[in-house]
Each structure stands twice: as C-alpha cells, then as structure tokens.
Short mmCIF file of C-alpha atoms in Angstrom, two decimals:
data_model
loop_
_atom_site.label_atom_id
_atom_site.label_comp_id
_atom_site.label_asym_id
_atom_site.label_seq_id
_atom_site.Cartn_x
_atom_site.Cartn_y
_atom_site.Cartn_z
CA MET A 1 37.90 -23.87 2.38
CA SER A 2 35.97 -21.89 4.92
CA ALA A 3 33.86 -23.41 7.64
CA TYR A 4 30.62 -21.94 6.32
CA ARG A 5 31.01 -23.48 2.88
CA THR A 6 31.84 -27.03 3.92
CA GLY A 7 28.46 -27.93 5.40
CA GLY A 8 24.99 -27.97 3.88
CA PRO A 9 22.83 -24.89 3.42
CA LEU A 10 21.60 -25.16 7.01
CA ASP A 11 25.13 -25.32 8.40
CA ARG A 12 26.04 -22.38 6.23
CA ARG A 13 23.09 -20.38 7.51
CA ARG A 14 23.92 -21.35 11.08
CA PHE A 15 27.46 -20.15 10.56
CA LEU A 16 26.26 -16.89 9.02
CA THR A 17 23.67 -16.38 11.76
CA ALA A 18 26.37 -16.71 14.37
CA ALA A 19 28.55 -14.28 12.41
CA ALA A 20 25.69 -11.81 12.08
CA LEU A 21 24.83 -11.95 15.79
CA ARG A 22 28.47 -11.46 16.71
CA GLY A 23 28.43 -8.20 14.78
CA ALA A 24 28.27 -4.73 16.23
CA THR A 25 24.87 -3.44 17.33
CA VAL A 26 23.91 -0.12 15.85
CA ILE A 27 20.80 1.57 17.19
CA GLY A 28 18.61 4.21 15.65
CA THR A 29 17.49 5.72 12.41
CA GLY A 30 18.64 8.89 10.77
CA VAL A 31 21.72 10.10 9.00
CA VAL A 32 25.12 9.11 10.25
CA GLY A 33 27.94 11.55 9.90
CA THR A 34 31.07 9.87 8.68
CA GLY A 35 30.69 6.29 7.57
CA ALA A 36 32.21 3.77 9.88
CA LEU A 37 33.37 1.62 7.00
CA GLY A 38 34.95 4.25 4.85
CA ALA A 39 38.25 2.73 3.85
CA GLY A 40 38.75 3.24 0.17
CA VAL A 41 35.41 2.02 -1.15
CA LEU A 42 33.24 3.39 -3.91
CA GLY A 43 30.36 5.69 -3.37
CA THR A 44 29.33 8.32 -0.94
CA GLY A 45 26.36 7.06 0.94
CA VAL A 46 24.11 5.67 -1.81
CA VAL A 47 22.23 2.81 -0.20
CA GLY A 48 22.08 -0.71 -1.62
CA ALA A 49 23.96 0.26 -4.72
CA THR A 50 26.73 -0.69 -7.05
CA ALA A 51 28.81 2.00 -8.69
CA LEU A 52 26.02 2.37 -11.27
CA GLY A 53 23.19 2.90 -8.82
CA ALA A 54 20.73 1.14 -6.55
CA VAL A 55 19.82 -2.46 -7.25
CA ASP A 56 16.50 -3.05 -5.48
CA ALA A 57 13.28 -3.45 -7.46
CA ASP A 58 12.32 0.21 -7.31
CA ALA A 59 15.64 1.19 -8.86
CA ALA A 60 14.52 -0.29 -12.18
CA PHE A 61 12.20 2.70 -12.54
CA ALA A 62 14.50 5.36 -11.18
CA ALA A 63 16.09 7.86 -13.50
CA PRO A 64 19.61 6.81 -14.55
CA ILE A 65 22.25 8.30 -12.31
CA ARG A 66 25.78 9.26 -13.16
CA PRO A 67 28.32 6.68 -12.02
CA LEU A 68 29.81 7.53 -8.66
CA ASP A 69 33.27 6.42 -9.65
CA PRO A 70 34.92 8.45 -12.42
CA ALA A 71 36.70 5.28 -13.52
CA VAL A 72 33.36 3.63 -14.31
CA ALA A 73 31.90 4.31 -17.74
CA GLU A 74 28.45 5.84 -18.08
CA SER A 75 25.80 3.19 -17.48
CA ALA A 76 23.93 1.74 -20.44
CA PHE A 77 20.55 0.02 -20.53
CA ALA A 78 18.93 -2.81 -22.41
CA GLU A 79 15.32 -3.94 -22.43
CA GLY A 80 13.28 -6.44 -24.38
CA ARG A 81 12.51 -10.14 -24.57
CA ILE A 82 15.19 -12.76 -24.05
CA THR A 83 15.46 -14.80 -27.25
CA GLY A 84 18.33 -17.03 -26.22
CA ILE A 85 20.85 -17.76 -23.51
CA ASP A 86 24.48 -18.68 -24.33
CA HIS A 87 26.15 -19.54 -21.05
CA ASP A 88 26.39 -16.14 -19.38
CA VAL A 89 25.25 -14.03 -22.32
CA LEU A 90 21.57 -13.24 -22.81
CA ARG A 91 20.42 -12.42 -26.34
CA VAL A 92 17.71 -9.78 -26.09
CA ALA A 93 15.32 -8.54 -28.79
CA GLY A 94 14.51 -4.94 -27.88
CA SER A 95 11.03 -3.46 -28.12
CA TYR A 96 12.06 -1.15 -30.93
CA GLY A 97 13.63 -3.70 -33.25
CA ASP A 98 17.08 -3.42 -31.70
CA HIS A 99 19.17 -6.30 -30.35
CA PHE A 100 21.35 -6.55 -27.27
CA ARG A 101 23.75 -9.07 -25.80
CA VAL A 102 23.77 -8.85 -22.01
CA ARG A 103 26.56 -10.49 -20.03
CA VAL A 104 25.57 -11.72 -16.57
CA THR A 105 28.37 -12.28 -14.09
CA GLY A 106 28.58 -13.59 -10.57
CA ALA A 107 28.43 -9.99 -9.39
CA THR A 108 25.20 -9.18 -11.25
CA SER A 109 22.16 -8.55 -9.04
CA VAL A 110 19.23 -10.46 -10.50
CA TRP A 111 15.63 -9.64 -9.55
CA LYS A 112 12.76 -11.89 -10.56
CA ALA A 113 9.98 -11.22 -8.05
CA ARG A 114 12.78 -11.55 -5.48
CA ALA A 115 16.54 -11.32 -5.40
CA THR A 116 17.74 -14.44 -7.16
CA THR A 117 20.49 -15.79 -9.40
CA ALA A 118 21.01 -15.92 -13.15
CA ALA A 119 19.88 -19.57 -13.09
CA ASP A 120 16.28 -18.32 -12.78
CA ILE A 121 16.39 -16.41 -16.07
CA GLU A 122 14.56 -18.15 -18.92
CA THR A 123 14.16 -17.66 -22.65
CA GLY A 124 10.99 -15.68 -23.29
CA ASP A 125 11.34 -13.58 -20.16
CA GLY A 126 11.22 -9.83 -20.37
CA LEU A 127 14.37 -8.08 -19.23
CA TYR A 128 15.54 -4.70 -18.11
CA ALA A 129 19.27 -4.51 -17.55
CA ARG A 130 21.75 -1.88 -16.50
CA GLY A 131 25.46 -2.16 -17.01
CA VAL A 132 28.58 -1.05 -18.73
CA PRO A 133 29.17 -1.53 -22.48
CA LEU A 134 32.17 -3.75 -23.19
CA PRO A 135 34.43 -3.52 -26.26
CA ASP A 136 33.01 -6.83 -27.59
CA GLY A 137 29.57 -5.26 -27.92
CA THR A 138 28.03 -6.93 -24.89
CA LEU A 139 26.58 -5.10 -21.94
CA ALA A 140 28.18 -6.23 -18.68
CA ALA A 141 25.16 -6.07 -16.38
CA ASP A 142 25.46 -4.95 -12.80
CA ALA A 143 21.72 -5.38 -12.30
CA VAL A 144 19.06 -7.29 -14.22
CA TRP A 145 15.37 -7.01 -13.48
CA VAL A 146 13.45 -9.87 -15.06
CA ASN A 147 9.77 -9.45 -16.00
CA ILE A 148 9.44 -6.52 -13.64
CA VAL A 149 6.18 -4.56 -13.83
CA ASN A 150 5.21 -1.49 -11.87
CA LEU A 151 1.81 -0.10 -12.70
CA HIS A 152 -1.06 1.99 -11.52
CA ALA A 153 -4.13 -0.21 -11.54
CA THR A 154 -7.61 -0.43 -10.10
CA ILE A 155 -8.60 -3.45 -8.02
CA ARG A 156 -11.64 -4.94 -9.74
CA GLY A 157 -11.91 -8.26 -7.97
CA ILE A 158 -10.49 -10.05 -4.94
CA GLU A 159 -10.18 -13.80 -4.60
CA LYS A 160 -8.34 -16.10 -2.25
CA ALA A 161 -5.34 -16.53 -4.51
CA ARG A 162 -5.51 -13.60 -6.89
CA LEU A 163 -6.59 -10.06 -7.55
CA HIS A 164 -8.27 -8.86 -10.71
CA LEU A 165 -6.73 -5.58 -11.79
CA ALA A 166 -7.64 -3.09 -14.48
CA HIS A 167 -4.79 -1.18 -16.08
CA GLY A 168 -6.31 1.17 -18.62
CA GLN A 169 -8.42 -1.09 -20.83
CA HIS A 170 -6.46 -4.18 -19.87
CA GLU A 171 -7.66 -6.75 -17.39
CA ILE A 172 -4.74 -8.24 -15.50
CA VAL A 173 -4.75 -11.18 -13.12
CA GLY A 174 -2.44 -10.62 -10.15
CA ASN A 175 -1.36 -13.80 -8.36
CA LEU A 176 -1.01 -13.51 -4.58
CA MET A 177 2.08 -15.32 -3.34
CA PRO A 178 1.68 -16.89 0.09
CA GLU A 179 3.95 -15.21 2.66
CA ARG A 180 5.49 -13.10 -0.10
CA THR A 181 2.91 -10.58 -1.26
CA SER A 182 2.78 -7.53 0.97
CA ALA A 183 0.38 -4.62 1.09
CA SER A 184 1.06 -1.07 2.08
CA TYR A 185 -1.81 1.16 3.17
CA GLY A 186 -1.40 4.88 2.84
CA GLY A 187 2.38 4.83 2.94
CA ALA A 188 2.57 2.73 6.11
CA SER A 189 5.04 -0.13 6.38
CA PRO A 190 4.42 -3.18 4.21
CA THR A 191 2.26 -5.72 5.98
CA ALA A 192 1.13 -9.29 5.35
CA ASP A 193 -2.45 -8.18 6.09
CA LEU A 194 -4.23 -8.10 2.72
CA SER A 195 -7.71 -7.93 4.23
CA ARG A 196 -7.95 -4.17 3.86
CA LEU A 197 -7.81 -4.27 0.09
CA THR A 198 -11.18 -3.38 -1.38
CA ILE A 199 -12.74 -3.49 -4.81
CA GLY A 200 -12.50 -0.18 -6.61
CA GLN A 201 -9.27 0.95 -4.88
CA SER A 202 -6.47 2.41 -6.92
CA ALA A 203 -3.23 0.55 -6.33
CA GLN A 204 0.41 0.83 -7.24
CA VAL A 205 1.45 -2.68 -8.07
CA LEU A 206 4.99 -4.02 -8.16
CA GLY A 207 5.38 -7.52 -9.46
CA ALA A 208 6.79 -9.93 -11.98
CA TRP A 209 5.01 -10.70 -15.21
CA ARG A 210 4.52 -14.37 -16.11
CA PRO A 211 5.16 -14.80 -19.84
CA SER A 212 3.29 -18.12 -19.94
CA ASP A 213 -0.16 -16.73 -19.14
CA GLY A 214 0.31 -12.96 -19.00
CA SER A 215 -0.57 -12.74 -15.30
CA VAL A 216 1.52 -10.90 -12.73
CA ASP A 217 2.98 -12.32 -9.51
CA LEU A 218 2.31 -9.60 -6.98
CA VAL A 219 5.17 -8.52 -4.76
CA ARG A 220 3.77 -5.31 -3.33
CA VAL A 221 0.34 -3.69 -3.55
CA ALA A 222 0.34 -0.12 -2.28
CA VAL A 223 -3.03 1.57 -1.84
CA ALA A 224 -4.17 4.87 -0.41
CA PRO A 225 -5.79 4.63 3.03
CA ALA A 226 -9.51 4.01 3.12
CA ALA A 227 -11.58 7.03 4.19
CA GLY A 228 -11.68 7.36 7.95
CA SER A 229 -9.11 4.65 8.58
CA ARG A 230 -6.14 4.99 10.84
CA ARG A 231 -2.70 5.13 9.30
CA MET B 1 -38.64 -22.70 -33.05
CA SER B 2 -36.81 -21.21 -36.02
CA ALA B 3 -40.00 -19.35 -36.97
CA LEU B 4 -40.11 -17.93 -33.44
CA VAL B 5 -36.43 -16.93 -33.67
CA CYS B 6 -37.05 -15.23 -37.01
CA ALA B 7 -40.11 -13.44 -35.65
CA LEU B 8 -38.31 -12.20 -32.54
CA ALA B 9 -35.12 -11.27 -34.41
CA PRO B 10 -36.23 -7.67 -35.12
CA LEU B 11 -36.81 -7.13 -31.40
CA LEU B 12 -33.43 -8.56 -30.42
CA LEU B 13 -31.65 -6.63 -33.15
CA ALA B 14 -33.25 -3.44 -31.94
CA GLY B 15 -31.80 -4.25 -28.51
CA VAL B 16 -28.31 -4.52 -30.03
CA LEU B 17 -28.43 -1.61 -32.47
CA GLY B 18 -30.37 0.85 -30.25
CA PRO B 19 -27.78 1.26 -27.44
CA ALA B 20 -24.85 1.11 -29.89
CA GLY B 21 -26.45 3.78 -32.11
CA ALA B 22 -27.35 5.99 -29.16
CA GLY B 23 -23.79 5.71 -27.87
CA LYS B 24 -22.37 6.84 -31.21
CA LEU B 25 -24.92 9.60 -31.82
CA PHE B 26 -25.10 11.14 -28.36
CA GLY B 27 -21.89 9.93 -26.66
CA ARG B 28 -19.84 12.79 -25.25
CA GLY B 29 -16.54 11.02 -25.81
CA VAL B 30 -17.11 10.32 -29.51
CA ALA B 31 -15.35 13.45 -30.79
CA ARG B 32 -12.36 12.71 -28.55
CA GLN B 33 -12.12 9.02 -29.38
CA ALA B 34 -12.99 9.11 -33.08
CA PRO B 35 -9.55 10.17 -34.34
CA ARG B 36 -8.02 7.15 -32.59
CA THR B 37 -10.35 4.61 -34.22
CA ALA B 38 -9.50 2.53 -37.25
CA LEU B 39 -12.31 4.45 -38.99
CA ALA B 40 -10.09 7.53 -39.02
CA ARG B 41 -7.46 5.53 -40.86
CA LEU B 42 -10.05 4.13 -43.27
CA LEU B 43 -11.30 7.64 -44.05
CA ARG B 44 -7.72 8.97 -44.12
CA ASP B 45 -8.78 11.97 -42.07
CA GLY B 46 -9.23 12.05 -38.30
CA ARG B 47 -11.66 14.99 -38.51
CA ARG B 48 -14.11 13.07 -40.65
CA ALA B 49 -14.26 10.12 -38.25
CA ALA B 50 -16.48 11.76 -35.63
CA PRO B 51 -19.23 12.92 -38.05
CA ALA B 52 -19.07 9.49 -39.75
CA LEU B 53 -19.58 7.79 -36.40
CA ARG B 54 -22.53 10.08 -35.62
CA VAL B 55 -24.16 9.31 -38.98
CA LEU B 56 -23.61 5.60 -38.40
CA GLY B 57 -25.18 5.96 -34.94
CA ALA B 58 -28.21 7.70 -36.43
CA ALA B 59 -28.57 4.92 -39.01
CA GLU B 60 -28.38 2.28 -36.29
CA LEU B 61 -31.02 4.08 -34.21
CA LEU B 62 -33.27 4.39 -37.26
CA LEU B 63 -32.89 0.66 -37.92
CA ALA B 64 -33.52 -0.12 -34.25
CA ALA B 65 -36.81 1.78 -34.52
CA ALA B 66 -37.81 0.41 -37.93
CA LEU B 67 -37.09 -3.27 -37.24
CA PRO B 68 -39.70 -3.99 -34.56
CA ALA B 69 -42.20 -1.48 -36.01
CA SER B 70 -42.40 -2.81 -39.57
CA PRO B 71 -42.26 -6.60 -39.61
CA ALA B 72 -44.25 -6.81 -42.85
CA THR B 73 -41.35 -5.67 -45.01
CA PRO B 74 -37.97 -7.43 -45.24
CA PHE B 75 -36.07 -4.18 -45.93
CA PRO B 76 -35.02 -3.29 -42.35
CA GLY B 77 -33.79 -6.88 -41.92
CA VAL B 78 -31.83 -6.74 -45.17
CA ALA B 79 -30.36 -3.37 -44.14
CA ALA B 80 -29.34 -4.79 -40.74
CA ALA B 81 -27.73 -7.80 -42.44
CA LEU B 82 -25.79 -5.48 -44.76
CA LEU B 83 -24.74 -3.41 -41.77
CA GLY B 84 -23.54 -6.56 -39.98
CA ALA B 85 -21.58 -7.67 -43.06
CA ALA B 86 -20.07 -4.21 -43.40
CA PHE B 87 -19.10 -4.27 -39.70
CA LEU B 88 -17.37 -7.62 -40.17
CA GLY B 89 -15.44 -6.30 -43.14
CA TYR B 90 -14.48 -3.16 -41.25
CA LEU B 91 -13.33 -5.13 -38.21
CA GLY B 92 -11.19 -7.34 -40.44
CA TYR B 93 -9.68 -4.22 -41.96
CA ALA B 94 -9.12 -2.66 -38.50
CA ARG B 95 -7.42 -5.82 -37.29
CA ALA B 96 -5.12 -5.91 -40.30
CA ALA B 97 -4.44 -2.23 -40.89
CA ALA B 98 -4.44 -0.74 -37.41
CA PRO B 99 -4.30 -3.52 -34.82
CA GLY B 100 -3.60 -1.14 -31.94
CA SER B 101 -6.40 1.31 -32.57
CA SER B 102 -9.91 1.25 -31.20
CA CYS B 103 -12.63 -0.16 -33.43
CA GLY B 104 -15.14 2.45 -32.30
CA CYS B 105 -17.67 -0.36 -32.27
CA THR B 106 -19.73 1.00 -29.41
CA ALA B 107 -18.04 4.40 -29.30
CA ARG B 108 -17.47 3.97 -25.59
CA GLN B 109 -14.45 1.73 -25.53
CA ASP B 110 -10.98 2.78 -26.32
CA ALA B 111 -9.97 -0.77 -27.09
CA PRO B 112 -8.83 -2.67 -30.17
CA PRO B 113 -11.34 -5.05 -31.76
CA THR B 114 -11.68 -8.31 -29.88
CA TRP B 115 -13.50 -11.52 -30.66
CA ARG B 116 -16.52 -10.00 -28.93
CA ALA B 117 -16.72 -7.25 -31.56
CA PHE B 118 -16.58 -9.85 -34.35
CA ALA B 119 -19.24 -11.94 -32.60
CA ARG B 120 -21.48 -8.88 -32.22
CA ALA B 121 -21.18 -8.04 -35.90
CA ALA B 122 -21.92 -11.68 -36.79
CA VAL B 123 -25.02 -11.52 -34.56
CA VAL B 124 -26.20 -8.42 -36.41
CA LEU B 125 -25.63 -10.15 -39.77
CA ALA B 126 -27.45 -13.32 -38.71
CA GLY B 127 -30.22 -11.34 -36.97
CA GLY B 128 -30.75 -9.23 -40.09
CA ILE B 129 -31.14 -12.34 -42.24
CA ALA B 130 -33.53 -13.87 -39.71
CA ALA B 131 -35.57 -10.66 -39.53
CA ALA B 132 -35.79 -10.49 -43.33
CA LEU B 133 -37.11 -14.08 -43.37
CA ALA B 134 -39.69 -13.51 -40.60
CA GLN B 135 -43.16 -14.67 -41.62
CA GLN B 136 -45.15 -13.04 -38.83
CA PRO B 137 -44.93 -9.95 -36.61
CA TRP B 138 -43.02 -10.52 -33.35
CA TRP B 139 -46.05 -9.60 -31.21
CA ASP B 140 -48.15 -12.36 -32.86
CA ALA B 141 -45.41 -14.93 -32.32
CA ALA B 142 -44.86 -13.81 -28.72
CA ALA B 143 -48.61 -13.94 -27.98
CA ARG B 144 -48.84 -17.44 -29.42
CA ARG B 145 -45.94 -18.89 -27.41
CA PRO B 146 -45.32 -16.45 -24.54
CA ALA B 147 -43.20 -18.80 -22.39
CA ALA B 148 -40.87 -19.81 -25.21
CA ALA B 149 -40.64 -16.21 -26.39
CA SER B 150 -39.69 -14.92 -22.91
CA CYS B 151 -37.07 -17.64 -22.49
CA LEU B 152 -35.62 -16.83 -25.89
CA VAL B 153 -35.49 -13.10 -25.20
CA LEU B 154 -33.85 -13.67 -21.79
CA ALA B 155 -31.27 -16.07 -23.25
CA ALA B 156 -30.50 -13.69 -26.11
CA ALA B 157 -30.19 -10.77 -23.67
CA ALA B 158 -27.71 -12.78 -21.56
CA VAL B 159 -25.63 -13.70 -24.62
CA LEU B 160 -25.63 -10.13 -25.93
CA THR B 161 -24.66 -8.78 -22.50
CA GLY B 162 -21.77 -11.22 -22.49
CA LEU B 163 -20.69 -9.88 -25.88
CA THR B 164 -20.62 -6.29 -24.70
CA ALA B 165 -17.39 -5.71 -22.85
CA ASP B 166 -18.27 -2.39 -21.24
CA VAL B 167 -21.57 -3.73 -19.91
CA ASP B 168 -19.62 -6.75 -18.72
CA ARG B 169 -17.45 -4.39 -16.66
CA ARG B 170 -20.49 -2.73 -15.20
CA TRP B 171 -22.08 -5.88 -13.83
CA ARG B 172 -18.97 -7.72 -12.79
CA MET B 173 -17.72 -5.23 -10.18
CA PRO B 174 -21.01 -4.90 -8.23
CA LEU B 175 -21.41 -8.68 -8.37
CA ARG B 176 -17.93 -9.20 -6.92
CA ARG B 177 -18.57 -6.55 -4.27
CA LEU B 178 -21.80 -8.29 -3.32
CA ARG B 179 -20.02 -11.62 -3.09
CA LEU B 180 -17.43 -10.10 -0.74
CA ARG B 181 -20.19 -8.66 1.42
CA ILE B 182 -22.04 -11.97 1.64
CA ALA B 183 -19.17 -14.44 1.81
CA GLY B 184 -16.72 -12.18 3.65
CA HIS B 185 -13.34 -10.91 2.52
CA PRO B 186 -11.43 -13.82 0.97
CA LEU B 187 -8.19 -12.50 2.46
CA ALA B 188 -9.57 -11.91 5.96
CA GLY B 189 -7.31 -14.70 7.21
CA THR B 190 -4.24 -12.59 6.55
CA ALA B 191 -5.38 -9.90 9.03
CA ALA B 192 -4.33 -12.06 11.97
CA SER B 193 -0.89 -12.63 10.52
CA ALA B 194 1.67 -11.16 12.86
CA ALA B 195 4.49 -11.99 10.49
CA VAL B 196 6.39 -8.94 9.35
CA PRO B 197 6.93 -9.17 5.59
CA LEU B 198 10.46 -9.12 4.33
CA ALA B 199 9.77 -5.81 2.54
CA ALA B 200 8.99 -4.17 5.90
CA THR B 201 12.22 -5.50 7.41
CA VAL B 202 14.22 -4.26 4.44
CA GLU B 203 12.52 -0.87 4.69
CA LEU B 204 13.40 -0.70 8.40
CA LEU B 205 16.96 -1.76 7.66
CA GLU B 206 17.43 0.77 4.89
CA ARG B 207 16.44 3.57 7.25
CA SER B 208 18.69 2.40 10.07
CA ARG B 209 22.04 3.77 11.11
CA ALA B 210 23.54 0.33 10.71
CA TRP B 211 22.65 0.33 7.02
CA GLN B 212 24.02 3.79 6.50
CA SER B 213 27.27 2.88 8.14
CA ALA B 214 27.63 -0.26 6.03
CA SER B 215 26.10 0.92 2.76
CA ARG B 216 29.46 1.86 1.27
CA VAL B 217 30.43 -1.79 1.35
CA VAL B 218 27.16 -3.25 0.05
CA ARG B 219 27.20 -4.02 -3.69
CA SER B 220 24.07 -6.09 -4.23
CA ALA B 221 20.39 -6.32 -3.56
CA LEU B 222 19.30 -8.64 -0.78
CA LEU B 223 20.70 -12.08 -1.66
CA ASP B 224 19.35 -14.30 1.09
CA HIS B 225 17.38 -14.03 4.29
CA TRP B 226 16.16 -16.32 7.03
CA ASP B 227 14.67 -16.15 10.51
CA ASP B 228 16.47 -17.58 13.50
CA ASP B 229 15.40 -17.29 17.12
CA GLY B 230 13.52 -14.01 16.70
CA TRP B 231 16.18 -12.51 14.48
CA ARG B 232 15.88 -12.00 10.77
CA ILE B 233 19.25 -12.35 9.08
CA LEU B 234 19.69 -10.43 5.84
CA GLN B 235 22.63 -11.23 3.61
CA PHE B 236 24.14 -8.90 1.02
CA ALA B 237 27.28 -9.10 -1.08
CA GLY B 238 29.81 -6.34 -0.96
CA VAL B 239 33.31 -5.18 -1.67
CA TYR B 240 35.64 -4.10 1.11
CA GLY B 241 38.65 -1.96 0.52
CA GLY B 242 39.76 -0.36 -2.70
CA GLY B 243 42.24 -0.88 -5.50
CA ALA B 244 44.34 -4.03 -5.30
CA ALA B 245 43.29 -4.61 -1.68
CA ALA B 246 39.58 -4.80 -2.58
CA ARG B 247 38.05 -8.12 -1.64
CA PRO B 248 34.57 -9.62 -1.84
CA VAL B 249 32.73 -9.73 1.45
CA LEU B 250 29.38 -10.76 2.81
CA VAL B 251 27.50 -8.09 4.73
CA LEU B 252 25.17 -9.60 7.30
CA PHE B 253 22.51 -7.74 9.21
CA ALA B 254 20.50 -9.14 12.10
CA VAL B 255 17.20 -7.33 12.66
CA ASP B 256 14.39 -8.06 15.12
CA ALA B 257 12.07 -10.25 13.01
CA ALA B 258 8.96 -8.68 14.57
CA ALA B 259 9.95 -5.07 14.08
CA SER B 260 8.87 -2.65 11.38
CA LEU B 261 8.88 1.12 11.01
CA ASP B 262 5.34 1.13 12.42
CA THR B 263 6.39 -0.51 15.67
CA VAL B 264 9.95 0.63 16.30
CA ASP B 265 11.47 4.08 16.31
CA GLU B 266 15.01 3.13 17.19
CA PRO B 267 15.74 -0.26 15.65
CA ALA B 268 18.68 -2.21 16.99
CA VAL B 269 20.47 -3.77 14.04
CA ARG B 270 23.54 -5.93 14.25
CA VAL B 271 25.90 -5.67 11.37
CA SER B 272 28.94 -7.70 10.50
CA VAL B 273 31.15 -7.99 7.47
CA ILE B 274 32.90 -11.27 6.75
CA ASP B 275 35.27 -12.30 4.01
CA ALA B 276 33.35 -14.03 1.20
CA ASP B 277 36.02 -16.68 0.75
CA SER B 278 37.29 -17.42 4.21
CA GLY B 279 34.30 -16.44 6.34
CA ALA B 280 36.63 -14.59 8.66
CA PRO B 281 35.37 -11.33 10.12
CA VAL B 282 36.77 -8.45 8.11
CA MET B 283 36.25 -5.78 10.67
CA ALA B 284 34.06 -4.79 13.53
CA PRO B 285 32.14 -1.68 12.53
CA ALA B 286 31.96 1.02 15.13
#
C-alpha cells in the first residue's frame, strides 16, 4: 500500500502537496508545441477531457464531439430524472417518455455543483450523462452532470443568501453558496466579489437545481459589465 | 359591514374588470399571444382567439363602466357574476386541456393559469353577487361611513394587487431596488474578499502551458483541491501510457492561490504525475 493511502485525509493531502510541489515548474500561457507527456496516450490536445470530450460543467452544453480514438464508439447521451439506483446503475426516465440505464464506474466524472463522486447522486435528481452504449443496453458513462442548469436570467432581487432570478415567466430562487459562488463581470476572471451584482442585470447562470424545492444552487453568475465600469 | 361591502362591490369590480378589459381590447401583444392561449384550443382555431379576446375585453370594459354608474339595477352585478363563473369554468378547462398554455386572463402574461387567476375569477363571481344584492348606491354608503369605506377600498386594492402577477412584478423590483439603496448592498461584504475562487484558479490553470503539456494525461474533471502555504493544489485523475502499459495516475498541479488571469500574465504552475496506486512519481515533465 502506498504511503499516501495509509494515513488519514490530511496525511494524504500532505503527501500529495509534497508530490505536487516537487513537480516541474512550467511558466506561461499560450500554446505549447509538442506535448511533453506524449507517450502513447489518447487525444491531441483537448483539455480536461476523456476520449469522449471535455468533462467540466460547461461541457454539458457543448455540441457532441466525435471520439478522438477510433477504437472508441460514438458517444451516446441520456437525460431525464433518476427513478432508481441499483448499485452502479442509474435508472433514468427520459423527458420524452424514454428510459435509460446509466452505468457509473470509478472512472466516471460526476458533477453536482462541483466535481464529486457517484455517492452524491440521489433518486429524483435530474441527470445528463455522456458515455458509450454497452451490449447489455446500459450506457457506460464517462461523465455525468447531475441537476445542472445553465440559463439566461434577469436578476430581480438580491438578498444576503440568495438571488431572485426571472427566467422567462418563471421566478427562480438562486442560493448563494458561501465561498463557492463566483461572479464574472464582463468576461473578467471569476471573483468572490458579488457586490457588483445589481437588480435588473441580465446574467448567465450556471448552477445545480435542487429537486426538493426547485431552487438553484449558484455556481457561477456571469454578467455584462455595468456602464462606465472598468473591466 | 356586509351592506357596505355590497354597496362598494360595483366600485371594486370596476377596478378589476376595467384594467383587464382595457388590456384585452387595446393591448398590442394580444394578436401575438392569442393563438397560444387555451382560448384558441377551446375555439379550435387560433385566428378566432384574438377577436374573441377583444370582444371579451370590450364586454369587461362595458361592465366596468356600468357597475358603478347604475347601482339601482342588479343586472350589471348578475352579468359580472356570470362572467366570473364563466372564467372559473374556462380556467378549469385550460388547466385540464392545455396545462402549458397561457390563460390569456389579463392578455399581458404568457403564463399558464395559476391559483391567482382562479382567485381573481372567484373575486369577480363573489363581487358580482354582492353588487347584485347591493341595497344602496356606493356613493351614499361611502358618504355615510367614509373611514370604513376608505379602509375597505384600500384593503381590497391591496388584495387585488396581490392577485395580479404582472402588477406584482412591477412593484416588487422598485421596492427591492429601494431597499438596496437604503440598507446597502447585502453582498457588500464580499467585495473585500481577497480569496480567489476556485473557478478563477481553474481558468488560469486551463490557459497555462503546464496544463497544455499535461492535458493528454488528464482524464477527469477536477477531483479535489486544497490550499497549502500559499499554493492551491488541484488534483485530477488521468491515464499514463497506452495499450497494455496504460496505468491510472494522479495529475497534481500547484498554482499560486492568489493568482488569477486578471493579476498574472505568466503563471508559474508546478505539475507532477504520480502513480494512482503506488504514489510513486511517474515522470518529471519537461
């Protein structure tokens, strides 16, 4: 057993911190020519991705891409509400009356307001999954986004712990998560400073829907810059 | 009190029916919205819905004018009560037959019928009955008990405003803006926060050379992260090598915890890849 697995979580993190700080320092932004870690791996420079595509939250809304590896089958998708969980298989009732069985493995990236594990997935959650169809009819998921919502909304109210948002004719309560919710003003880097949000602003909201009360846990609120403000 | 309510009912009903009728008769969006209302389904023809809504609006305006002007006859009250009952029936139909479509209740909202719409129709029904039972003109009743009459009118106006969703939207935003102006921005405390959110660190990382050099190995979204001594450590899972030699690895990045794309042009990122099982360094990237 390795040293970093024998201790508690803190020991493990200490071990990994030391490992990370021992690593090579690479400076700068911009495109690198030939990858330094090229030896026989999948992909040609797609960032944060499996063979089926990127796995961060924004990837849930990206157009499907062709698999990078010819040996990997075309990716398939499933979406709907989770009606049951049998060990590592999620039973999903699709929005259009269809049914899916989604297999979650140790290699599946799970997003539920943050990167997490399959243990966080609950019956009743909404799901969007990408994977490869298996012969037994299940979808082997490489990435699962649970309850993810990404919408254009108008800020209609600001409180200490939540925002009131209007999406079309729907009023949505957006819960602010301490030290987690970030704002981005006019395309600038995400910041913890939420004080520049104003009532009436249009916002692009990324978050996770809460099935229990229909509110949304806000992960990122991106707004256009206020008139006359600095970037 | 009930006599006063009955006497003032025509006035209050006029306040409900007048704006709703004017909205239907003169609203610019009626022709556009009408085909999407449940009325279009009831009439089985989207083109007939807009004229039907206009006629209904004219009838409501006529009633709104007749109710307070002719308290001696029960007919306007009876007509309003019938209108309220018909509204209730229509809303029930809309809810059952076309739950997703707009009810066209005020001809301004593009929203399915809510409990507010049902409550408004019930108010019209009850108000019509009360107006039909009124024994005296509203101006006599108001002159006899001016204080009670004003209180009643104000209370009814507040309730009716609460039942009108689009008016509700109109007063709530300015009120919230005013509260922010008086009490200050509720999130002003976050302005002083120097903490760089994780999303900013990830954005910086994903634009760094270190990420590009290691991205071929990375096979997951961010799995774990923590701050240590000014560094933010970001942990990803990955696969190193191909074919039979492929093995699971952890890809670790160490980024300055205080840096973001707004503050740093040339981020220094440390990257290391370790074996997921043994924890041994797999390689030292160039």
